Amino acid sequence: GAVVSQHPSWVICKSGTSVKIECRSLDFQATTMFWYRQFPKQSLMLMATSNEGSKATYEQGVEKDKFLINHASLTLSTLTVTSAHPEDSSFYICSASSGQLYSNQPQHFGDGTRLSIL
Amino acid sequence: AQSVTQLGSHVSVSEGALVLLRCNYSSSVPPYLFWYVQYPNQGLQLLLKYTTGATLVKGINGFEAEFKKSETSFHLTKPSAHMSDAAEYFCAVSERQNNAGNMLTFGGGTRLMVKP
C-alpha cells in the first residue's frame, strides 16, 4: 500500500521549455504533497508543500513563478518548471501524506524525475 | 532549528562485513527519527523509524538502528553487508517538540559502497 507514482522518470529538453512533472497517489488520498529538489550527491531540499485545493507554501528562496505547483485533487499534484534553464537541471522528488501538514501520517515518496535542460 | 549530521559522506565495506552509518541530531528534545535508502535514480524508501518505546528498532533488509538519547544518536547498522545494500542512506528527523509530524529534516546522506 501507499504507492506514489511520479512521471516522467527522466526528461531532457531545450532551454526555455516548460516541463510538467506529475505526482500521483495510487491507493490513498494525498491530503498533503511535498516537492523536493536534490542536486548530485546532495541531500533533499524541500521546495514546497501543498494541500489539496489550496495554494502551495514555498520554502524560502524557491521562486514561485519558476516552480508552479498545483494540487487540484486528492490524488494528483503537478510541478511545472517554467522556462527551464540549465541551472534548473536536477532530480525532483515528490512525496505524499494522507494527513495534514504536521500530522503524524508519514510521507510516501515517488521515484523521482531527472530533469536535464540542454 | 533542528539539524541532522551524518558523519562520513562515503562509507566502504567488504561484502559480509558490518555496516555502521552514523547519524546525530541536535535537538534537546529527542525527535522522531528515520532512516531512508535511495537507490540510483529512485525516490526514498523507509528503512525504519523510531517514535517511542524500545530504543532498538528493526527495519527492512536486515537493518536496525538504536536510539541513544545520551549521545543524541541514531546510528544504522547491519551485521553483514550485501552487494545489494550499495545505495545512498539518509537519516531524517521530525521535531517532536514542535509537533512537526510529517515535516522531515534530512541529513546530508551517506553513500554506502560494498566491495566484493
Short mmCIF file of C-alpha atoms in Angstrom, two decimals:
data_model
loop_
_atom_site.label_atom_id
_atom_site.label_comp_id
_atom_site.label_asym_id
_atom_site.label_seq_id
_atom_site.Cartn_x
_atom_site.Cartn_y
_atom_site.Cartn_z
CA GLY A 1 0.00 0.00 0.00
CA ALA A 2 0.82 3.74 -0.07
CA VAL A 3 2.22 3.89 -3.57
CA VAL A 4 3.24 7.18 -5.13
CA SER A 5 3.83 7.34 -8.85
CA GLN A 6 5.91 10.11 -10.38
CA HIS A 7 6.04 10.79 -14.11
CA PRO A 8 8.11 11.20 -16.18
CA SER A 9 11.13 9.50 -14.66
CA TRP A 10 13.54 11.28 -17.00
CA VAL A 11 13.12 14.27 -19.25
CA ILE A 12 15.59 16.09 -21.48
CA CYS A 13 14.54 19.31 -23.12
CA LYS A 14 15.80 22.52 -24.60
CA SER A 15 16.39 25.68 -22.64
CA GLY A 16 13.27 27.84 -22.47
CA THR A 17 10.86 24.91 -22.44
CA SER A 18 8.34 24.45 -19.65
CA VAL A 19 8.25 20.99 -18.12
CA LYS A 20 5.45 19.44 -16.10
CA ILE A 21 6.07 16.66 -13.58
CA GLU A 22 3.16 14.66 -12.20
CA CYS A 23 2.90 13.04 -8.80
CA ARG A 24 0.04 10.65 -8.12
CA SER A 25 -1.01 8.73 -5.05
CA LEU A 26 -2.34 5.44 -6.38
CA ASP A 27 -4.00 3.84 -3.38
CA PHE A 28 -4.60 6.58 -0.85
CA GLN A 29 -5.77 10.16 -0.68
CA ALA A 30 -2.89 12.59 -0.55
CA THR A 31 -4.02 15.45 1.64
CA THR A 32 -0.52 16.91 1.66
CA MET A 33 2.12 16.71 -1.02
CA PHE A 34 5.76 17.66 -0.78
CA TRP A 35 8.18 18.59 -3.56
CA TYR A 36 11.91 18.22 -3.11
CA ARG A 37 14.93 19.03 -5.22
CA GLN A 38 18.11 17.00 -5.00
CA PHE A 39 21.41 18.10 -6.53
CA PRO A 40 24.01 15.42 -7.38
CA LYS A 41 25.50 13.80 -4.32
CA GLN A 42 23.49 16.04 -2.01
CA SER A 43 20.55 15.70 0.28
CA LEU A 44 16.93 16.52 -0.41
CA MET A 45 15.89 20.16 -0.18
CA LEU A 46 12.23 20.86 0.44
CA MET A 47 10.86 23.21 -2.19
CA ALA A 48 7.22 23.46 -1.20
CA THR A 49 4.28 21.76 0.42
CA SER A 50 0.72 21.78 -0.78
CA ASN A 51 -2.71 20.85 0.47
CA GLU A 52 -5.40 19.73 -1.92
CA GLY A 53 -7.30 22.69 -3.23
CA SER A 54 -5.01 25.28 -1.67
CA LYS A 55 -2.05 27.29 -2.85
CA ALA A 56 1.33 25.76 -2.24
CA THR A 57 3.58 27.03 0.53
CA TYR A 58 7.07 27.61 -0.78
CA GLU A 59 10.30 27.42 1.17
CA GLN A 60 12.48 30.49 1.38
CA GLY A 61 14.49 31.02 -1.76
CA VAL A 62 12.25 28.98 -4.05
CA GLU A 63 10.76 31.05 -6.88
CA LYS A 64 7.02 30.63 -7.02
CA ASP A 65 6.80 31.82 -10.61
CA LYS A 66 9.51 29.44 -11.72
CA PHE A 67 8.17 26.36 -9.97
CA LEU A 68 4.40 26.23 -10.31
CA ILE A 69 2.70 23.70 -8.07
CA ASN A 70 -0.87 22.61 -8.49
CA HIS A 71 -2.62 20.21 -6.13
CA ALA A 72 -6.04 20.09 -7.70
CA SER A 73 -7.19 16.71 -6.42
CA LEU A 74 -6.52 14.30 -3.58
CA THR A 75 -4.51 12.04 -5.86
CA LEU A 76 -2.60 14.40 -8.12
CA SER A 77 -0.09 17.19 -7.75
CA THR A 78 1.95 18.73 -10.54
CA LEU A 79 5.17 20.69 -10.58
CA THR A 80 5.77 22.82 -13.65
CA VAL A 81 9.24 24.21 -14.21
CA THR A 82 8.58 27.25 -16.36
CA SER A 83 11.05 28.45 -18.98
CA ALA A 84 13.60 25.96 -17.75
CA HIS A 85 17.31 26.73 -17.97
CA PRO A 86 20.37 24.52 -17.47
CA GLU A 87 20.65 25.57 -13.81
CA ASP A 88 17.22 24.02 -13.23
CA SER A 89 18.62 20.61 -14.11
CA SER A 90 18.24 18.42 -11.07
CA PHE A 91 16.46 15.42 -9.59
CA TYR A 92 12.98 16.31 -8.39
CA ILE A 93 11.20 14.06 -5.90
CA CYS A 94 7.63 14.26 -4.70
CA SER A 95 6.07 12.68 -1.67
CA ALA A 96 2.54 12.42 -0.38
CA SER A 97 0.91 12.07 3.00
CA SER A 98 -2.65 11.12 3.84
CA GLY A 99 -2.61 13.56 6.74
CA GLN A 100 -2.47 17.29 7.09
CA LEU A 101 0.89 19.00 7.29
CA TYR A 102 2.44 18.39 10.70
CA SER A 103 0.22 15.37 11.27
CA ASN A 104 1.71 12.00 12.15
CA GLN A 105 0.84 10.49 8.83
CA PRO A 106 4.11 9.61 7.10
CA GLN A 107 5.40 10.75 3.74
CA HIS A 108 5.48 8.24 0.90
CA PHE A 109 7.98 9.03 -1.83
CA GLY A 110 7.81 8.83 -5.59
CA ASP A 111 10.74 7.55 -7.63
CA GLY A 112 11.82 10.98 -8.73
CA THR A 113 12.23 12.78 -12.03
CA ARG A 114 15.60 13.57 -13.50
CA LEU A 115 15.37 16.83 -15.41
CA SER A 116 18.14 17.73 -17.83
CA ILE A 117 17.99 21.09 -19.61
CA LEU A 118 20.26 21.49 -22.62
CA ALA B 1 16.11 24.71 14.14
CA GLN B 2 16.66 21.01 14.09
CA SER B 3 19.75 19.70 12.33
CA VAL B 4 20.89 16.25 11.38
CA THR B 5 24.51 15.26 10.87
CA GLN B 6 25.62 12.15 9.07
CA LEU B 7 29.30 11.55 9.68
CA GLY B 8 31.00 10.28 6.57
CA SER B 9 29.58 11.10 3.17
CA HIS B 10 31.06 7.83 1.87
CA VAL B 11 31.42 4.52 3.65
CA SER B 12 33.03 1.48 2.05
CA VAL B 13 32.78 -2.03 3.45
CA SER B 14 33.52 -5.50 2.19
CA GLU B 15 30.72 -7.90 1.46
CA GLY B 16 29.87 -9.72 4.68
CA ALA B 17 31.31 -7.02 6.91
CA LEU B 18 29.47 -4.94 9.48
CA VAL B 19 27.75 -1.81 8.21
CA LEU B 20 27.68 1.23 10.51
CA LEU B 21 26.23 4.52 9.30
CA ARG B 22 26.24 7.36 11.78
CA CYS B 23 23.54 9.91 12.49
CA ASN B 24 23.39 12.58 15.17
CA TYR B 25 20.68 15.13 15.79
CA SER B 26 20.84 18.48 17.53
CA SER B 27 17.55 18.85 19.40
CA SER B 28 17.45 18.78 23.21
CA VAL B 29 14.08 17.06 22.94
CA PRO B 30 14.50 13.79 21.08
CA PRO B 31 12.74 13.97 17.74
CA TYR B 32 11.12 11.24 15.72
CA LEU B 33 13.94 9.53 13.82
CA PHE B 34 14.00 7.89 10.42
CA TRP B 35 16.39 6.14 8.07
CA TYR B 36 15.71 6.09 4.34
CA VAL B 37 17.53 4.34 1.49
CA GLN B 38 17.79 5.71 -2.02
CA TYR B 39 18.89 3.59 -4.98
CA PRO B 40 20.19 5.34 -8.11
CA ASN B 41 17.55 7.37 -9.92
CA GLN B 42 14.87 6.40 -7.45
CA GLY B 43 12.97 8.02 -4.63
CA LEU B 44 13.34 7.26 -0.94
CA GLN B 45 12.30 4.05 0.76
CA LEU B 46 11.75 3.96 4.50
CA LEU B 47 14.07 1.51 6.24
CA LEU B 48 12.94 2.08 9.80
CA LYS B 49 11.80 4.71 12.25
CA TYR B 50 11.80 5.44 15.96
CA THR B 51 8.92 7.23 17.62
CA THR B 52 8.64 5.80 21.11
CA GLY B 53 9.20 2.64 23.10
CA ALA B 54 12.06 0.23 22.51
CA THR B 55 15.20 2.07 21.54
CA LEU B 56 16.48 -0.67 19.25
CA VAL B 57 14.44 -0.57 16.09
CA LYS B 58 14.49 -3.27 13.44
CA GLY B 59 13.79 -2.40 9.85
CA ILE B 60 13.69 -3.98 6.44
CA ASN B 61 16.58 -5.73 4.68
CA GLY B 62 18.23 -6.72 7.97
CA PHE B 63 18.96 -3.16 9.10
CA GLU B 64 18.48 -1.90 12.61
CA ALA B 65 19.14 1.33 14.46
CA GLU B 66 19.48 2.23 18.10
CA PHE B 67 18.28 5.49 19.60
CA LYS B 68 20.73 6.72 22.25
CA LYS B 69 19.44 9.82 23.98
CA SER B 70 22.66 10.44 25.90
CA GLU B 71 24.58 10.53 22.63
CA THR B 72 21.82 12.20 20.56
CA SER B 73 22.44 9.47 18.03
CA PHE B 74 20.52 7.07 15.84
CA HIS B 75 23.17 5.01 14.07
CA LEU B 76 22.18 2.46 11.44
CA THR B 77 23.75 -0.99 11.44
CA LYS B 78 23.62 -4.27 9.58
CA PRO B 79 25.67 -7.27 10.70
CA SER B 80 26.64 -8.45 7.24
CA ALA B 81 26.73 -6.27 4.15
CA HIS B 82 25.38 -7.50 0.86
CA MET B 83 26.21 -6.14 -2.57
CA SER B 84 22.60 -5.07 -2.96
CA ASP B 85 22.98 -2.74 0.06
CA ALA B 86 25.05 -0.33 -2.02
CA ALA B 87 22.99 2.86 -2.09
CA GLU B 88 22.59 6.31 -0.55
CA TYR B 89 21.27 6.39 3.01
CA PHE B 90 19.56 9.37 4.60
CA CYS B 91 18.85 9.97 8.24
CA ALA B 92 15.88 12.26 8.87
CA VAL B 93 14.13 13.75 11.87
CA SER B 94 10.77 15.23 12.65
CA GLU B 95 10.55 17.61 15.58
CA ARG B 96 8.53 16.01 18.35
CA GLN B 97 8.70 19.18 20.42
CA ASN B 98 7.02 21.32 17.79
CA ASN B 99 4.62 18.61 16.64
CA ALA B 100 6.32 18.68 13.29
CA GLY B 101 4.66 15.39 12.44
CA ASN B 102 5.36 14.62 8.83
CA MET B 103 7.74 17.53 8.20
CA LEU B 104 11.16 16.00 7.77
CA THR B 105 14.67 17.41 8.03
CA PHE B 106 17.23 15.31 6.20
CA GLY B 107 20.87 14.71 6.86
CA GLY B 108 23.41 15.09 4.10
CA GLY B 109 23.37 11.43 3.19
CA THR B 110 25.95 8.65 3.25
CA ARG B 111 26.85 6.67 0.18
CA LEU B 112 27.47 3.05 1.09
CA MET B 113 29.76 1.10 -1.20
CA VAL B 114 30.13 -2.65 -0.86
CA LYS B 115 33.24 -4.33 -2.18
CA PRO B 116 33.16 -7.95 -3.32
#
